[in-house]
mmCIF file of C-alpha atoms and ligand atoms in Angstrom:
data_model
loop_
_atom_site.group_PDB
_atom_site.id
_atom_site.type_symbol
_atom_site.label_atom_id
_atom_site.label_comp_id
_atom_site.label_asym_id
_atom_site.label_seq_id
_atom_site.Cartn_x
_atom_site.Cartn_y
_atom_site.Cartn_z
ATOM 1 C CA UNK A 561 -82.735 -11.397 11.382
ATOM 2 C CA UNK A 562 -79.060 -11.297 12.107
ATOM 3 C CA UNK A 563 -77.700 -13.698 14.748
ATOM 4 C CA UNK A 564 -81.165 -14.330 16.204
ATOM 5 C CA UNK A 565 -81.921 -17.943 17.192
ATOM 6 C CA UNK A 566 -85.340 -19.552 17.089
ATOM 7 C CA UNK A 567 -86.864 -20.955 20.290
ATOM 8 C CA UNK A 568 -85.915 -24.466 19.136
ATOM 9 C CA UNK A 569 -82.328 -23.466 18.450
ATOM 10 C CA UNK A 570 -82.146 -21.724 21.815
ATOM 11 C CA UNK A 571 -83.314 -24.894 23.552
ATOM 12 C CA UNK A 572 -80.588 -26.863 21.744
ATOM 13 C CA UNK A 573 -77.910 -24.295 22.632
ATOM 14 C CA UNK A 574 -79.160 -24.363 26.239
ATOM 15 C CA UNK A 575 -78.610 -28.131 26.330
ATOM 16 C CA UNK A 576 -75.178 -27.879 24.704
ATOM 17 C CA UNK A 577 -74.216 -25.213 27.241
ATOM 18 C CA UNK A 578 -75.305 -27.466 30.112
ATOM 19 C CA UNK A 579 -73.031 -30.200 28.780
ATOM 20 C CA UNK A 580 -70.147 -27.730 28.434
ATOM 21 C CA UNK A 581 -70.758 -26.458 31.972
ATOM 22 C CA UNK A 582 -70.895 -29.972 33.436
ATOM 23 C CA UNK A 583 -67.605 -30.911 31.779
ATOM 24 C CA UNK A 584 -65.918 -27.694 32.875
ATOM 25 C CA UNK A 585 -67.087 -28.163 36.473
ATOM 26 C CA UNK A 586 -65.699 -31.700 36.470
ATOM 27 C CA UNK A 587 -62.291 -30.461 35.322
ATOM 28 C CA UNK A 588 -62.271 -27.530 37.736
ATOM 29 C CA UNK A 589 -63.119 -29.872 40.633
ATOM 30 C CA UNK A 590 -60.449 -32.391 39.606
ATOM 31 C CA UNK A 591 -57.397 -30.347 38.642
ATOM 32 C CA UNK A 592 -54.598 -30.674 41.205
ATOM 33 C CA UNK A 593 -50.855 -30.558 41.631
ATOM 34 C CA UNK A 594 -49.120 -33.615 40.155
ATOM 35 C CA UNK A 595 -51.596 -34.199 37.312
ATOM 36 C CA UNK A 596 -50.344 -33.610 33.806
ATOM 37 C CA UNK A 597 -52.339 -31.380 31.504
ATOM 38 C CA UNK A 598 -52.645 -34.470 29.286
ATOM 39 C CA UNK A 599 -54.464 -36.296 32.135
ATOM 40 C CA UNK A 600 -56.803 -33.340 32.511
ATOM 41 C CA UNK A 601 -57.485 -33.209 28.785
ATOM 42 C CA UNK A 602 -58.222 -36.948 28.750
ATOM 43 C CA UNK A 603 -60.703 -36.482 31.581
ATOM 44 C CA UNK A 604 -62.328 -33.808 29.417
ATOM 45 C CA UNK A 605 -62.443 -36.170 26.439
ATOM 46 C CA UNK A 606 -64.056 -38.952 28.496
ATOM 47 C CA UNK A 607 -66.584 -36.691 30.201
ATOM 48 C CA UNK A 608 -67.634 -35.092 26.907
ATOM 49 C CA UNK A 609 -68.066 -38.594 25.422
ATOM 50 C CA UNK A 610 -70.046 -39.873 28.442
ATOM 51 C CA UNK A 611 -72.484 -37.010 28.023
ATOM 52 C CA UNK A 612 -73.040 -37.891 24.365
ATOM 53 C CA UNK A 613 -71.322 -34.800 23.015
ATOM 54 C CA UNK A 614 -68.136 -34.128 21.077
ATOM 55 C CA UNK A 615 -65.305 -31.689 21.554
ATOM 56 C CA UNK A 616 -65.629 -28.702 19.240
ATOM 57 C CA UNK A 617 -61.895 -28.065 19.719
ATOM 58 C CA UNK A 618 -60.574 -31.440 18.584
ATOM 59 C CA UNK A 619 -59.825 -31.222 14.871
ATOM 60 C CA UNK A 620 -60.688 -27.506 14.750
ATOM 61 C CA UNK A 621 -58.797 -25.873 11.893
ATOM 62 C CA UNK A 622 -57.162 -22.482 11.614
ATOM 63 C CA UNK A 623 -55.191 -22.223 8.397
ATOM 64 C CA UNK A 624 -52.824 -25.186 8.274
ATOM 65 C CA UNK A 625 -53.134 -25.940 11.972
ATOM 66 C CA UNK A 626 -55.446 -28.612 13.353
ATOM 67 C CA UNK A 627 -56.141 -28.473 17.089
ATOM 68 C CA UNK A 628 -54.974 -31.810 18.568
ATOM 69 C CA UNK A 629 -56.633 -31.807 22.019
ATOM 70 C CA UNK A 630 -60.162 -32.022 23.429
ATOM 71 C CA UNK A 631 -60.032 -29.007 25.712
ATOM 72 C CA UNK A 632 -57.848 -25.913 25.921
ATOM 73 C CA UNK A 633 -55.545 -25.938 28.970
ATOM 74 C CA UNK A 634 -53.448 -22.823 29.430
ATOM 75 C CA UNK A 635 -51.075 -22.651 32.396
ATOM 76 C CA UNK A 636 -49.524 -19.467 33.895
ATOM 77 C CA UNK A 637 -48.147 -17.349 31.013
ATOM 78 C CA UNK A 638 -50.306 -19.283 28.537
ATOM 79 C CA UNK A 639 -53.393 -17.223 27.746
ATOM 80 C CA UNK A 640 -55.644 -19.417 25.622
ATOM 81 C CA UNK A 641 -55.596 -22.463 23.325
ATOM 82 C CA UNK A 642 -52.938 -24.352 25.311
ATOM 83 C CA UNK A 643 -52.563 -28.022 24.414
ATOM 84 C CA UNK A 644 -52.513 -30.651 27.177
ATOM 85 C CA UNK A 645 -49.257 -32.599 27.262
ATOM 86 C CA UNK A 646 -47.636 -35.345 29.345
ATOM 87 C CA UNK A 647 -44.624 -33.052 29.620
ATOM 88 C CA UNK A 648 -46.498 -30.504 31.719
ATOM 89 C CA UNK A 649 -47.264 -31.456 35.297
ATOM 90 C CA UNK A 650 -49.414 -29.070 37.309
ATOM 91 C CA UNK A 651 -47.157 -27.379 39.897
ATOM 92 C CA UNK A 652 -47.833 -25.722 43.245
ATOM 93 C CA UNK A 653 -49.008 -22.131 42.686
ATOM 94 C CA UNK A 654 -50.019 -22.678 39.050
ATOM 95 C CA UNK A 655 -52.726 -20.632 37.327
ATOM 96 C CA UNK A 656 -54.701 -23.074 35.166
ATOM 97 C CA UNK A 657 -57.203 -21.827 32.587
ATOM 98 C CA UNK A 658 -59.627 -24.473 31.367
ATOM 99 C CA UNK A 659 -61.731 -23.837 28.265
ATOM 100 C CA UNK A 660 -64.396 -26.353 27.219
ATOM 101 C CA UNK A 661 -66.313 -26.109 23.951
ATOM 102 C CA UNK A 662 -68.705 -28.929 23.028
ATOM 103 C CA UNK A 663 -71.005 -29.745 20.167
ATOM 104 C CA UNK A 664 -74.181 -31.476 21.334
ATOM 105 C CA UNK A 665 -76.917 -32.470 18.892
ATOM 106 C CA UNK A 666 -75.431 -30.009 16.425
ATOM 107 C CA UNK A 667 -75.150 -26.985 18.720
ATOM 108 C CA UNK A 668 -72.285 -25.350 20.578
ATOM 109 C CA UNK A 669 -71.740 -24.563 24.254
ATOM 110 C CA UNK A 670 -68.588 -22.652 25.249
ATOM 111 C CA UNK A 671 -67.214 -21.765 28.687
ATOM 112 C CA UNK A 672 -63.954 -21.268 30.565
ATOM 113 C CA UNK A 673 -62.673 -20.862 34.094
ATOM 114 C CA UNK A 674 -59.310 -20.249 35.748
ATOM 115 C CA UNK A 675 -58.248 -22.261 38.793
ATOM 116 C CA UNK A 676 -55.452 -21.501 41.263
ATOM 117 C CA UNK A 677 -53.372 -24.336 42.712
ATOM 118 C CA UNK A 678 -52.178 -23.969 46.335
ATOM 119 C CA UNK A 679 -50.237 -22.135 47.613
ATOM 120 C CA UNK A 680 -52.028 -19.227 45.982
ATOM 121 C CA UNK A 681 -50.078 -15.995 45.456
ATOM 122 C CA UNK A 682 -52.139 -12.950 46.478
ATOM 123 C CA UNK A 683 -51.380 -11.257 43.166
ATOM 124 C CA UNK A 684 -52.752 -14.251 41.248
ATOM 125 C CA UNK A 685 -55.882 -14.363 43.411
ATOM 126 C CA UNK A 686 -56.481 -10.684 42.664
ATOM 127 C CA UNK A 687 -56.026 -11.209 38.914
ATOM 128 C CA UNK A 688 -58.478 -14.121 38.869
ATOM 129 C CA UNK A 689 -61.041 -12.252 40.939
ATOM 130 C CA UNK A 690 -60.876 -9.166 38.726
ATOM 131 C CA UNK A 691 -61.202 -11.236 35.561
ATOM 132 C CA UNK A 692 -64.198 -13.194 36.902
ATOM 133 C CA UNK A 693 -65.854 -9.986 38.092
ATOM 134 C CA UNK A 694 -65.226 -8.246 34.775
ATOM 135 C CA UNK A 695 -67.123 -11.074 33.081
ATOM 136 C CA UNK A 696 -70.020 -10.870 35.536
ATOM 137 C CA UNK A 697 -70.137 -7.102 35.129
ATOM 138 C CA UNK A 698 -70.034 -7.306 31.318
ATOM 139 C CA UNK A 699 -72.786 -9.947 31.204
ATOM 140 C CA UNK A 700 -75.068 -7.399 32.858
ATOM 141 C CA UNK A 701 -74.836 -5.338 29.656
ATOM 142 C CA UNK A 702 -75.933 -8.226 27.391
ATOM 143 C CA UNK A 703 -79.434 -6.794 27.165
ATOM 144 C CA UNK A 704 -81.770 -6.131 24.267
ATOM 145 C CA UNK A 705 -81.345 -2.538 23.118
ATOM 146 C CA UNK A 706 -77.685 -2.348 24.131
ATOM 147 C CA UNK A 707 -74.885 -2.827 21.633
ATOM 148 C CA UNK A 708 -71.888 -5.157 21.507
ATOM 149 C CA UNK A 709 -69.683 -2.183 22.392
ATOM 150 C CA UNK A 710 -71.505 -1.847 25.713
ATOM 151 C CA UNK A 711 -70.345 -5.345 26.690
ATOM 152 C CA UNK A 712 -66.818 -4.668 25.407
ATOM 153 C CA UNK A 713 -66.621 -1.337 27.162
ATOM 154 C CA UNK A 714 -67.853 -2.875 30.421
ATOM 155 C CA UNK A 715 -64.879 -5.265 30.501
ATOM 156 C CA UNK A 716 -62.458 -2.485 29.645
ATOM 157 C CA UNK A 717 -63.925 -0.089 32.190
ATOM 158 C CA UNK A 718 -63.878 -2.709 34.924
ATOM 159 C CA UNK A 719 -60.276 -3.725 34.235
ATOM 160 C CA UNK A 720 -59.071 -0.096 33.992
ATOM 161 C CA UNK A 721 -59.197 0.113 37.781
ATOM 162 C CA UNK A 722 -56.283 -2.331 37.843
ATOM 163 C CA UNK A 723 -52.879 -2.285 36.232
ATOM 164 C CA UNK A 724 -53.678 -5.279 34.057
ATOM 165 C CA UNK A 725 -53.315 -5.874 30.335
ATOM 166 C CA UNK A 726 -56.373 -6.684 28.232
ATOM 167 C CA UNK A 727 -55.731 -9.207 25.469
ATOM 168 C CA UNK A 728 -56.845 -7.661 22.185
ATOM 169 C CA UNK A 729 -55.851 -10.445 19.793
ATOM 170 C CA UNK A 730 -58.722 -12.745 20.782
ATOM 171 C CA UNK A 731 -62.389 -11.927 21.178
ATOM 172 C CA UNK A 732 -65.693 -13.355 22.349
ATOM 173 C CA UNK A 733 -68.193 -14.399 19.713
ATOM 174 C CA UNK A 734 -71.664 -15.572 18.863
ATOM 175 C CA UNK A 735 -72.357 -19.303 19.131
ATOM 176 C CA UNK A 736 -74.778 -21.478 17.195
ATOM 177 C CA UNK A 737 -73.971 -24.506 15.095
ATOM 178 C CA UNK A 738 -70.316 -23.440 14.855
ATOM 179 C CA UNK A 739 -67.918 -22.202 17.503
ATOM 180 C CA UNK A 740 -67.186 -18.736 16.189
ATOM 181 C CA UNK A 741 -70.171 -16.890 14.763
ATOM 182 C CA UNK A 742 -70.895 -13.194 14.446
ATOM 183 C CA UNK A 743 -70.770 -10.876 16.221
ATOM 184 C CA UNK A 744 -67.200 -10.625 17.490
ATOM 185 C CA UNK A 745 -67.055 -9.355 21.070
ATOM 186 C CA UNK A 746 -63.751 -7.612 21.902
ATOM 187 C CA UNK A 747 -62.854 -6.987 25.534
ATOM 188 C CA UNK A 748 -62.422 -3.266 24.887
ATOM 189 C CA UNK A 749 -64.408 -0.761 22.905
ATOM 190 C CA UNK A 750 -66.695 2.212 22.836
ATOM 191 C CA UNK A 751 -70.061 2.358 24.525
ATOM 192 C CA UNK A 752 -72.933 2.372 22.066
ATOM 193 C CA UNK A 753 -70.815 1.003 19.189
ATOM 194 C CA UNK A 754 -71.238 -2.228 17.251
ATOM 195 C CA UNK A 755 -74.169 -4.528 16.566
ATOM 196 C CA UNK A 756 -77.492 -3.965 18.314
ATOM 197 C CA UNK A 757 -78.356 -6.714 20.817
ATOM 198 C CA UNK A 758 -81.688 -8.447 20.338
ATOM 199 C CA UNK A 759 -83.533 -11.219 22.180
ATOM 200 C CA UNK A 760 -82.413 -14.621 20.890
ATOM 201 C CA UNK A 761 -78.726 -13.808 20.447
ATOM 202 C CA UNK A 762 -76.357 -16.318 22.059
ATOM 203 C CA UNK A 763 -73.035 -14.746 22.937
ATOM 204 C CA UNK A 764 -69.822 -16.193 24.340
ATOM 205 C CA UNK A 765 -68.275 -13.414 26.410
ATOM 206 C CA UNK A 766 -64.675 -14.120 27.411
ATOM 207 C CA UNK A 767 -62.299 -11.640 29.029
ATOM 208 C CA UNK A 768 -58.618 -12.664 28.818
ATOM 209 C CA UNK A 769 -56.698 -10.521 31.282
ATOM 210 C CA UNK A 770 -52.935 -10.453 31.871
ATOM 211 C CA UNK A 771 -51.018 -9.541 35.020
ATOM 212 C CA UNK A 772 -48.650 -7.425 32.921
ATOM 213 C CA UNK A 773 -48.787 -6.419 29.280
ATOM 214 C CA UNK A 774 -51.772 -7.317 27.102
ATOM 215 C CA UNK A 775 -49.348 -8.156 24.294
ATOM 216 C CA UNK A 776 -49.125 -11.771 23.223
ATOM 217 C CA UNK A 777 -46.799 -14.154 21.403
ATOM 218 C CA UNK A 778 -47.678 -17.395 19.682
ATOM 219 C CA UNK A 779 -45.763 -20.600 20.445
ATOM 220 C CA UNK A 780 -44.393 -22.715 17.604
ATOM 221 C CA UNK A 781 -47.263 -25.203 17.978
ATOM 222 C CA UNK A 782 -49.353 -22.607 16.139
ATOM 223 C CA UNK A 783 -52.028 -22.532 18.867
ATOM 224 C CA UNK A 784 -50.771 -21.555 22.293
ATOM 225 C CA UNK A 785 -50.944 -17.826 22.954
ATOM 226 C CA UNK A 786 -48.609 -16.644 25.733
ATOM 227 C CA UNK A 787 -48.064 -13.289 27.373
ATOM 228 C CA UNK A 788 -45.173 -11.360 25.843
ATOM 229 C CA UNK A 789 -43.707 -10.702 29.308
ATOM 230 C CA UNK A 790 -44.439 -14.301 30.458
ATOM 231 C CA UNK A 791 -46.469 -13.054 33.416
ATOM 232 C CA UNK A 792 -49.669 -14.995 34.226
ATOM 233 C CA UNK A 793 -53.007 -14.612 32.503
ATOM 234 C CA UNK A 794 -56.616 -15.407 33.438
ATOM 235 C CA UNK A 795 -59.621 -16.330 31.300
ATOM 236 C CA UNK A 796 -63.303 -16.675 32.173
ATOM 237 C CA UNK A 797 -66.106 -17.321 29.717
ATOM 238 C CA UNK A 798 -69.862 -17.861 29.713
ATOM 239 C CA UNK A 799 -72.325 -18.353 26.903
ATOM 240 C CA UNK A 800 -75.199 -15.944 27.480
ATOM 241 C CA UNK A 801 -78.677 -15.587 25.944
ATOM 242 C CA UNK A 802 -79.980 -12.080 25.310
ATOM 243 C CA UNK A 803 -83.657 -11.893 26.353
ATOM 244 C CA UNK A 804 -86.234 -9.161 26.788
ATOM 245 C CA UNK A 805 -85.239 -8.991 30.443
ATOM 246 C CA UNK A 806 -82.141 -10.066 32.324
ATOM 247 C CA UNK A 807 -79.496 -12.015 30.393
ATOM 248 C CA UNK A 808 -79.690 -15.770 30.883
ATOM 249 C CA UNK A 809 -76.306 -17.363 31.590
ATOM 250 C CA UNK A 810 -76.552 -20.691 29.784
ATOM 251 C CA UNK A 811 -73.310 -22.190 31.112
ATOM 252 C CA UNK A 812 -74.174 -22.279 34.824
ATOM 253 C CA UNK A 813 -74.674 -25.976 35.704
ATOM 254 C CA UNK A 814 -78.300 -26.539 36.685
ATOM 255 C CA UNK A 815 -77.731 -29.801 38.574
HETATM 256 N N1 MF3 B 1294 -63.240 -20.851 23.708
HETATM 257 C C1 MF3 B 1294 -62.176 -20.865 22.736
HETATM 258 C C2 MF3 B 1294 -62.515 -19.859 21.661
HETATM 259 O O1 MF3 B 1294 -63.617 -19.410 21.612
HETATM 260 C C3 MF3 B 1294 -62.007 -22.265 22.211
HETATM 261 C C4 MF3 B 1294 -61.084 -22.462 21.081
HETATM 262 S S1 MF3 B 1294 -60.942 -24.131 20.699
HETATM 263 C C5 MF3 B 1294 -59.602 -24.259 19.648
HETATM 264 O O2 MF3 B 1294 -61.666 -19.444 20.879
HETATM 265 F F1 MF3 B 1294 -59.680 -25.417 19.132
HETATM 266 F F2 MF3 B 1294 -59.668 -23.341 18.716
HETATM 267 F F3 MF3 B 1294 -58.528 -24.111 20.323
HETATM 268 CO CO1 CO B 1295 -65.133 -18.902 23.157
#
């Protein structure tokens, strides 16, 4: 059966997701003005190592590009896949998206969160809240019998109430033994379209929402996606298990 994990695989993905969630929480709790994004990435590297896992980002290949960092750190106009650097110090008012993907005992856990550094602009707080809520709302549609398009449409419908841009160039995805498995989960789409959801599917759902246009540009590093208008962007992500009942969010830390 397509994209369906066995009970054993699910247990392994559950454990990988707990590691990913623990690392992400550590970074979210630590990030502050004056740190460089390199420092934050190094904390990610160490925490992943301490927990006996490895970064699924480090060494990840896309064409000729090899991802050089352990986490993805995307500040302000950076949307996703930002690379921590000693040249970037976290500033007052920054919008910091932190994306952690680990491999633990052969399985993947993937999650992301966006943190606001004081003093927080009201407009940024609203963007972050809407993005987080769009994820929570969409997760509610990750139910057996629904289709991928129901999740996608939920994000789009939720965000439509605001004047925000939905990023269309990147999508959520299935997770298993590799980071990006089928099905793709866009953050827009038609209700009732796409693959049928069945118990045992593990899905990384990840709205990327921009203050202004949804259009993106790529930086010369080949990885960092930025907003075309250089306005800020937010990103939240959970890995979710489709069950016979309510979806189980695997990347909520249990302890
Ligand atoms: N959560 C991101 C994704 O699903 C992680 C990408 S890691 C990178 O695309 F190495 F590709 F940057
Ligand atoms: Co992902």
